Amino acid sequence: EPEVTQTPSHQVTQMGQEVILRCVPISNHLYFYWYRQILGQKVEFLVSFYNNEISEKSEIFDDQFSVERPDGSNFTLKIRSTKLEDSAMYFCASSEAGQNYGYTFGSGTRLTVV
Amino acid sequence: QKEVEQDPGPLSVPEGAIVSLNCTYSNSAFQYFMWYRQYSRKGPELLMYTYSSGNKEDGRFTAQVDKSSKYISLFIRDSQPSDSATYLCAMPPSGGSYIPTFGRGTSLIVHP
């Protein structure tokens, strides 16, 4: 069964450093998303991406965050200057059709900012 | 009032029990509803997707939507220890967005 692949599975970084989280969505999917989940809290939407541009973003997705699809397979989330409160699980997801269909999520990257 | 509310549990049941998981929502414009299952330290996995009122069945799982009460349910028949996970309901928020908002999830424990 096709799956969304995320790397690394765990990343530890120092406060103020830049991190790039990587995702390989399912190959025939057109819509891509990043969500995050702070430990013990709910899954929160960050950004959606379609046709090589951001289609929607939440209040969490401020100027510290950016997304990119550098080639035909990868989808990345960059955090420019990490803060302690950025520590969370970051999930990439993709969907084949419109945004109102179910998503396929990756297993996540656990980001720990120290 | 929060748009999507879900009791965090934990809900502990014996193997073989029928489980009922519920969400309430506030926006009557919601048109579609999803249930996800999330195992510990894994991403959510889509279980059920419903677009209207009534019931939808898939194996041991039944999703029920009551739009008049703004209440959705997920029933699990013959529950198994492997069903132990957090169950998240999801639906799009108000304001014209189609991006699903997740409930905080209900933790289910099925003990042998």
PDB file of C-alpha atoms in Angstrom:
ATOM      1  CA  GLU A   1       0.000   0.000   0.000  1.00  0.00           C
ATOM      2  CA  PRO A   2       1.391   3.432  -0.902  1.00  0.00           C
ATOM      3  CA  GLU A   3       2.598   5.478   2.017  1.00  0.00           C
ATOM      4  CA  VAL A   4       3.852   8.927   2.921  1.00  0.00           C
ATOM      5  CA  THR A   5       7.480   8.798   4.042  1.00  0.00           C
ATOM      6  CA  GLN A   6       8.983  11.284   6.476  1.00  0.00           C
ATOM      7  CA  THR A   7      12.609  11.799   7.434  1.00  0.00           C
ATOM      8  CA  PRO A   8      14.175  11.988   9.900  1.00  0.00           C
ATOM      9  CA  SER A   9      12.021  10.199  12.432  1.00  0.00           C
ATOM     10  CA  HIS A  10      13.581  12.216  15.258  1.00  0.00           C
ATOM     11  CA  GLN A  11      15.575  15.428  15.147  1.00  0.00           C
ATOM     12  CA  VAL A  12      17.161  17.270  18.021  1.00  0.00           C
ATOM     13  CA  THR A  13      18.228  20.844  17.409  1.00  0.00           C
ATOM     14  CA  GLN A  14      19.414  23.802  19.410  1.00  0.00           C
ATOM     15  CA  MET A  15      17.194  26.806  19.863  1.00  0.00           C
ATOM     16  CA  GLY A  16      17.732  29.327  17.090  1.00  0.00           C
ATOM     17  CA  GLN A  17      18.906  26.764  14.547  1.00  0.00           C
ATOM     18  CA  GLU A  18      17.194  26.103  11.240  1.00  0.00           C
ATOM     19  CA  VAL A  19      15.658  22.706  10.588  1.00  0.00           C
ATOM     20  CA  ILE A  20      14.265  21.109   7.464  1.00  0.00           C
ATOM     21  CA  LEU A  21      11.770  18.300   7.748  1.00  0.00           C
ATOM     22  CA  ARG A  22      11.375  16.121   4.700  1.00  0.00           C
ATOM     23  CA  CYS A  23       8.430  14.251   3.262  1.00  0.00           C
ATOM     24  CA  VAL A  24       7.822  12.118   0.202  1.00  0.00           C
ATOM     25  CA  PRO A  25       4.070  12.166  -0.507  1.00  0.00           C
ATOM     26  CA  ILE A  26       2.249   9.444  -2.389  1.00  0.00           C
ATOM     27  CA  SER A  27       3.249   9.773  -6.023  1.00  0.00           C
ATOM     28  CA  ASN A  28      -0.148  10.443  -7.630  1.00  0.00           C
ATOM     29  CA  HIS A  29      -1.369  12.785  -4.905  1.00  0.00           C
ATOM     30  CA  LEU A  30      -1.758  16.447  -5.703  1.00  0.00           C
ATOM     31  CA  TYR A  31      -2.408  18.061  -2.330  1.00  0.00           C
ATOM     32  CA  PHE A  32       0.155  18.192   0.457  1.00  0.00           C
ATOM     33  CA  TYR A  33      -0.106  19.243   4.064  1.00  0.00           C
ATOM     34  CA  TRP A  34       1.849  19.743   7.220  1.00  0.00           C
ATOM     35  CA  TYR A  35       0.313  19.266  10.639  1.00  0.00           C
ATOM     36  CA  ARG A  36       1.887  19.293  14.054  1.00  0.00           C
ATOM     37  CA  GLN A  37       1.002  17.698  17.364  1.00  0.00           C
ATOM     38  CA  ILE A  38       2.474  18.972  20.595  1.00  0.00           C
ATOM     39  CA  LEU A  39       2.762  16.159  23.132  1.00  0.00           C
ATOM     40  CA  GLY A  40      -0.628  15.417  24.667  1.00  0.00           C
ATOM     41  CA  GLN A  41      -2.438  17.932  22.500  1.00  0.00           C
ATOM     42  CA  LYS A  42      -4.485  17.713  19.348  1.00  0.00           C
ATOM     43  CA  VAL A  43      -3.336  17.543  15.760  1.00  0.00           C
ATOM     44  CA  GLU A  44      -3.112  21.101  14.398  1.00  0.00           C
ATOM     45  CA  PHE A  45      -3.104  22.202  10.786  1.00  0.00           C
ATOM     46  CA  LEU A  46      -0.122  24.244   9.596  1.00  0.00           C
ATOM     47  CA  VAL A  47      -0.271  24.586   5.818  1.00  0.00           C
ATOM     48  CA  SER A  48      -1.641  23.103   2.621  1.00  0.00           C
ATOM     49  CA  PHE A  49       0.112  23.132  -0.733  1.00  0.00           C
ATOM     50  CA  TYR A  50      -1.257  22.612  -4.209  1.00  0.00           C
ATOM     51  CA  ASN A  51       0.050  23.343  -7.669  1.00  0.00           C
ATOM     52  CA  ASN A  52       3.373  24.551  -6.275  1.00  0.00           C
ATOM     53  CA  GLU A  53       1.939  27.158  -3.996  1.00  0.00           C
ATOM     54  CA  ILE A  54       0.460  27.516  -0.539  1.00  0.00           C
ATOM     55  CA  SER A  55      -3.319  27.202  -0.739  1.00  0.00           C
ATOM     56  CA  GLU A  56      -4.085  27.726   2.917  1.00  0.00           C
ATOM     57  CA  LYS A  57      -2.198  28.278   6.147  1.00  0.00           C
ATOM     58  CA  SER A  58      -3.051  28.591   9.811  1.00  0.00           C
ATOM     59  CA  GLU A  59      -2.092  31.253  12.325  1.00  0.00           C
ATOM     60  CA  ILE A  60       0.672  28.951  13.548  1.00  0.00           C
ATOM     61  CA  PHE A  61       2.383  29.101  10.160  1.00  0.00           C
ATOM     62  CA  ASP A  62       4.134  32.443  10.581  1.00  0.00           C
ATOM     63  CA  ASP A  63       7.204  33.884   8.882  1.00  0.00           C
ATOM     64  CA  GLN A  64       9.427  31.385  10.652  1.00  0.00           C
ATOM     65  CA  PHE A  65       7.942  28.591   8.570  1.00  0.00           C
ATOM     66  CA  SER A  66       8.208  27.887   4.880  1.00  0.00           C
ATOM     67  CA  VAL A  67       7.384  24.983   2.597  1.00  0.00           C
ATOM     68  CA  GLU A  68       8.865  23.890  -0.659  1.00  0.00           C
ATOM     69  CA  ARG A  69       8.521  21.181  -3.246  1.00  0.00           C
ATOM     70  CA  PRO A  70      12.072  21.265  -4.607  1.00  0.00           C
ATOM     71  CA  ASP A  71      11.580  18.423  -7.074  1.00  0.00           C
ATOM     72  CA  GLY A  72       8.842  16.078  -8.226  1.00  0.00           C
ATOM     73  CA  SER A  73       8.858  13.915  -5.130  1.00  0.00           C
ATOM     74  CA  ASN A  74       9.928  15.798  -1.989  1.00  0.00           C
ATOM     75  CA  PHE A  75       7.919  18.227   0.114  1.00  0.00           C
ATOM     76  CA  THR A  76       9.781  20.063   2.857  1.00  0.00           C
ATOM     77  CA  LEU A  77       8.954  22.155   5.901  1.00  0.00           C
ATOM     78  CA  LYS A  78      11.607  24.605   7.044  1.00  0.00           C
ATOM     79  CA  ILE A  79      11.652  26.289  10.410  1.00  0.00           C
ATOM     80  CA  ARG A  80      14.071  29.186  10.224  1.00  0.00           C
ATOM     81  CA  SER A  81      14.951  29.850  13.848  1.00  0.00           C
ATOM     82  CA  THR A  82      13.578  27.185  16.132  1.00  0.00           C
ATOM     83  CA  LYS A  83      12.055  27.967  19.509  1.00  0.00           C
ATOM     84  CA  LEU A  84      11.489  25.657  22.446  1.00  0.00           C
ATOM     85  CA  GLU A  85       7.757  25.710  21.741  1.00  0.00           C
ATOM     86  CA  ASP A  86       8.352  24.288  18.269  1.00  0.00           C
ATOM     87  CA  SER A  87       9.057  20.926  19.910  1.00  0.00           C
ATOM     88  CA  ALA A  88       6.347  18.615  18.582  1.00  0.00           C
ATOM     89  CA  MET A  89       5.552  15.795  16.193  1.00  0.00           C
ATOM     90  CA  TYR A  90       5.302  17.109  12.659  1.00  0.00           C
ATOM     91  CA  PHE A  91       3.139  15.129  10.279  1.00  0.00           C
ATOM     92  CA  CYS A  92       3.129  15.376   6.537  1.00  0.00           C
ATOM     93  CA  ALA A  93      -0.001  14.275   4.683  1.00  0.00           C
ATOM     94  CA  SER A  94      -1.161  14.073   1.120  1.00  0.00           C
ATOM     95  CA  SER A  95      -4.439  13.551  -0.676  1.00  0.00           C
ATOM     96  CA  GLU A  96      -5.306  12.538  -4.184  1.00  0.00           C
ATOM     97  CA  ALA A  97      -8.264  14.750  -4.834  1.00  0.00           C
ATOM     98  CA  GLY A  98      -9.801  17.740  -3.147  1.00  0.00           C
ATOM     99  CA  GLN A  99      -9.081  18.889   0.325  1.00  0.00           C
ATOM    100  CA  ASN A 100     -12.366  17.509   1.593  1.00  0.00           C
ATOM    101  CA  TYR A 101     -11.231  13.919   1.178  1.00  0.00           C
ATOM    102  CA  GLY A 102      -9.340  11.820   3.655  1.00  0.00           C
ATOM    103  CA  TYR A 103      -5.649  12.316   3.943  1.00  0.00           C
ATOM    104  CA  THR A 104      -2.804   9.811   4.154  1.00  0.00           C
ATOM    105  CA  PHE A 105      -0.414  10.763   6.927  1.00  0.00           C
ATOM    106  CA  GLY A 106       3.234   9.893   7.379  1.00  0.00           C
ATOM    107  CA  SER A 107       4.588   8.527  10.639  1.00  0.00           C
ATOM    108  CA  GLY A 108       5.895  11.924  11.627  1.00  0.00           C
ATOM    109  CA  THR A 109       9.134  13.608  12.643  1.00  0.00           C
ATOM    110  CA  ARG A 110       9.641  14.202  16.335  1.00  0.00           C
ATOM    111  CA  LEU A 111      11.352  17.575  16.660  1.00  0.00           C
ATOM    112  CA  THR A 112      13.000  18.358  19.965  1.00  0.00           C
ATOM    113  CA  VAL A 113      14.359  21.870  20.456  1.00  0.00           C
ATOM    114  CA  VAL A 114      16.827  22.200  23.332  1.00  0.00           C
TER     115      VAL A 114
ATOM    116  CA  GLN B   1     -17.844  27.107  22.182  1.00  0.00           C
ATOM    117  CA  LYS B   2     -15.217  24.918  20.528  1.00  0.00           C
ATOM    118  CA  GLU B   3     -16.051  23.801  17.012  1.00  0.00           C
ATOM    119  CA  VAL B   4     -15.282  20.123  17.625  1.00  0.00           C
ATOM    120  CA  GLU B   5     -15.474  18.513  21.036  1.00  0.00           C
ATOM    121  CA  GLN B   6     -14.388  15.035  21.954  1.00  0.00           C
ATOM    122  CA  ASP B   7     -14.022  13.388  25.350  1.00  0.00           C
ATOM    123  CA  PRO B   8     -10.330  12.512  25.767  1.00  0.00           C
ATOM    124  CA  GLY B   9     -11.051   9.414  27.866  1.00  0.00           C
ATOM    125  CA  PRO B  10      -9.362   7.063  28.436  1.00  0.00           C
ATOM    126  CA  LEU B  11     -12.104   4.590  27.671  1.00  0.00           C
ATOM    127  CA  SER B  12     -11.249   1.109  28.894  1.00  0.00           C
ATOM    128  CA  VAL B  13     -13.283  -1.898  27.724  1.00  0.00           C
ATOM    129  CA  PRO B  14     -12.902  -5.673  27.727  1.00  0.00           C
ATOM    130  CA  GLU B  15     -12.130  -7.527  24.524  1.00  0.00           C
ATOM    131  CA  GLY B  16     -15.293  -8.245  22.540  1.00  0.00           C
ATOM    132  CA  ALA B  17     -17.194  -5.209  23.814  1.00  0.00           C
ATOM    133  CA  ILE B  18     -19.044  -2.763  21.589  1.00  0.00           C
ATOM    134  CA  VAL B  19     -17.343   0.611  21.756  1.00  0.00           C
ATOM    135  CA  SER B  20     -19.039   3.946  21.154  1.00  0.00           C
ATOM    136  CA  LEU B  21     -16.884   7.004  20.460  1.00  0.00           C
ATOM    137  CA  ASN B  22     -18.482  10.398  20.001  1.00  0.00           C
ATOM    138  CA  CYS B  23     -17.901  13.935  18.830  1.00  0.00           C
ATOM    139  CA  THR B  24     -20.076  17.003  18.941  1.00  0.00           C
ATOM    140  CA  TYR B  25     -19.722  19.980  16.676  1.00  0.00           C
ATOM    141  CA  SER B  26     -21.112  23.477  16.587  1.00  0.00           C
ATOM    142  CA  ASN B  27     -21.213  24.461  12.915  1.00  0.00           C
ATOM    143  CA  SER B  28     -24.365  23.253  11.178  1.00  0.00           C
ATOM    144  CA  ALA B  29     -22.704  23.867   7.800  1.00  0.00           C
ATOM    145  CA  PHE B  30     -20.341  20.910   8.236  1.00  0.00           C
ATOM    146  CA  GLN B  31     -20.961  18.499   5.390  1.00  0.00           C
ATOM    147  CA  TYR B  32     -18.444  15.722   5.777  1.00  0.00           C
ATOM    148  CA  PHE B  33     -16.940  13.922   8.678  1.00  0.00           C
ATOM    149  CA  MET B  34     -13.973  11.667   9.156  1.00  0.00           C
ATOM    150  CA  TRP B  35     -12.687   9.312  11.787  1.00  0.00           C
ATOM    151  CA  TYR B  36      -8.988   8.661  12.162  1.00  0.00           C
ATOM    152  CA  ARG B  37      -7.145   6.172  14.328  1.00  0.00           C
ATOM    153  CA  GLN B  38      -3.778   7.117  15.772  1.00  0.00           C
ATOM    154  CA  TYR B  39      -1.462   4.621  17.400  1.00  0.00           C
ATOM    155  CA  SER B  40       1.135   5.919  19.817  1.00  0.00           C
ATOM    156  CA  ARG B  41       3.913   7.872  18.074  1.00  0.00           C
ATOM    157  CA  LYS B  42       2.349   7.296  14.645  1.00  0.00           C
ATOM    158  CA  GLY B  43       0.457   9.474  12.212  1.00  0.00           C
ATOM    159  CA  PRO B  44      -3.346   9.417  12.055  1.00  0.00           C
ATOM    160  CA  GLU B  45      -4.830   6.777   9.765  1.00  0.00           C
ATOM    161  CA  LEU B  46      -8.153   7.360   8.011  1.00  0.00           C
ATOM    162  CA  LEU B  47     -10.805   4.884   9.128  1.00  0.00           C
ATOM    163  CA  MET B  48     -14.121   6.203   7.905  1.00  0.00           C
ATOM    164  CA  TYR B  49     -15.395   9.058   5.789  1.00  0.00           C
ATOM    165  CA  THR B  50     -19.033  10.088   5.679  1.00  0.00           C
ATOM    166  CA  TYR B  51     -20.658  12.796   3.658  1.00  0.00           C
ATOM    167  CA  SER B  52     -24.215  12.735   4.918  1.00  0.00           C
ATOM    168  CA  SER B  53     -26.456  11.807   7.770  1.00  0.00           C
ATOM    169  CA  GLY B  54     -27.140   8.208   8.638  1.00  0.00           C
ATOM    170  CA  ASN B  55     -24.909   5.200   9.042  1.00  0.00           C
ATOM    171  CA  LYS B  56     -21.923   3.910   7.130  1.00  0.00           C
ATOM    172  CA  GLU B  57     -20.511   0.486   7.852  1.00  0.00           C
ATOM    173  CA  ASP B  58     -17.063  -0.943   7.126  1.00  0.00           C
ATOM    174  CA  GLY B  59     -16.341  -4.294   8.702  1.00  0.00           C
ATOM    175  CA  ARG B  60     -16.467  -3.939  12.477  1.00  0.00           C
ATOM    176  CA  PHE B  61     -16.715  -0.150  12.247  1.00  0.00           C
ATOM    177  CA  THR B  62     -19.883   1.923  11.853  1.00  0.00           C
ATOM    178  CA  ALA B  63     -19.897   5.695  11.540  1.00  0.00           C
ATOM    179  CA  GLN B  64     -23.102   7.487  12.402  1.00  0.00           C
ATOM    180  CA  VAL B  65     -23.973  11.112  11.764  1.00  0.00           C
ATOM    181  CA  ASP B  66     -26.877  12.971  13.333  1.00  0.00           C
ATOM    182  CA  LYS B  67     -26.874  16.417  11.805  1.00  0.00           C
ATOM    183  CA  SER B  68     -29.957  17.545  13.694  1.00  0.00           C
ATOM    184  CA  SER B  69     -28.092  17.000  16.971  1.00  0.00           C
ATOM    185  CA  LYS B  70     -24.638  17.884  15.552  1.00  0.00           C
ATOM    186  CA  TYR B  71     -23.355  14.603  16.876  1.00  0.00           C
ATOM    187  CA  ILE B  72     -21.239  11.936  15.240  1.00  0.00           C
ATOM    188  CA  SER B  73     -20.357   8.499  16.525  1.00  0.00           C
ATOM    189  CA  LEU B  74     -18.008   5.677  15.705  1.00  0.00           C
ATOM    190  CA  PHE B  75     -19.030   2.200  16.838  1.00  0.00           C
ATOM    191  CA  ILE B  76     -16.575  -0.669  17.021  1.00  0.00           C
ATOM    192  CA  ARG B  77     -18.049  -4.153  17.282  1.00  0.00           C
ATOM    193  CA  ASP B  78     -16.179  -7.110  18.767  1.00  0.00           C
ATOM    194  CA  SER B  79     -13.369  -4.843  19.935  1.00  0.00           C
ATOM    195  CA  GLN B  80      -9.845  -6.262  19.921  1.00  0.00           C
ATOM    196  CA  PRO B  81      -6.697  -5.308  21.860  1.00  0.00           C
ATOM    197  CA  SER B  82      -5.281  -4.132  18.511  1.00  0.00           C
ATOM    198  CA  ASP B  83      -8.032  -1.484  18.459  1.00  0.00           C
ATOM    199  CA  SER B  84      -6.312   0.220  21.402  1.00  0.00           C
ATOM    200  CA  ALA B  85      -5.424   3.639  20.040  1.00  0.00           C
ATOM    201  CA  THR B  86      -6.594   7.231  20.028  1.00  0.00           C
ATOM    202  CA  TYR B  87      -9.599   7.914  17.797  1.00  0.00           C
ATOM    203  CA  LEU B  88      -9.865  11.357  16.253  1.00  0.00           C
ATOM    204  CA  CYS B  89     -12.877  12.868  14.608  1.00  0.00           C
ATOM    205  CA  ALA B  90     -12.233  15.481  11.933  1.00  0.00           C
ATOM    206  CA  MET B  91     -14.367  17.923  10.014  1.00  0.00           C
ATOM    207  CA  PRO B  92     -13.783  21.217   8.234  1.00  0.00           C
ATOM    208  CA  PRO B  93     -13.979  24.375  10.350  1.00  0.00           C
ATOM    209  CA  SER B  94     -16.251  27.331   9.726  1.00  0.00           C
ATOM    210  CA  GLY B  95     -15.262  30.283   7.590  1.00  0.00           C
ATOM    211  CA  GLY B  96     -15.151  28.616   4.201  1.00  0.00           C
ATOM    212  CA  SER B  97     -12.038  26.501   4.724  1.00  0.00           C
ATOM    213  CA  TYR B  98     -12.095  22.873   3.648  1.00  0.00           C
ATOM    214  CA  ILE B  99      -9.149  21.864   5.796  1.00  0.00           C
ATOM    215  CA  PRO B 100     -10.337  19.411   8.447  1.00  0.00           C
ATOM    216  CA  THR B 101     -10.059  20.364  12.084  1.00  0.00           C
ATOM    217  CA  PHE B 102      -9.320  17.487  14.401  1.00  0.00           C
ATOM    218  CA  GLY B 103     -10.894  16.801  17.750  1.00  0.00           C
ATOM    219  CA  ARG B 104      -8.448  16.141  20.554  1.00  0.00           C
ATOM    220  CA  GLY B 105      -9.102  12.408  20.330  1.00  0.00           C
ATOM    221  CA  THR B 106     -10.446   9.718  22.627  1.00  0.00           C
ATOM    222  CA  SER B 107      -7.983   7.203  23.983  1.00  0.00           C
ATOM    223  CA  LEU B 108      -9.360   3.653  23.808  1.00  0.00           C
ATOM    224  CA  ILE B 109      -7.894   0.721  25.711  1.00  0.00           C
ATOM    225  CA  VAL B 110      -9.190  -2.763  24.933  1.00  0.00           C
ATOM    226  CA  HIS B 111      -7.909  -5.225  27.476  1.00  0.00           C
ATOM    227  CA  PRO B 112      -7.808  -8.999  26.898  1.00  0.00           C
TER     228      PRO B 112
END
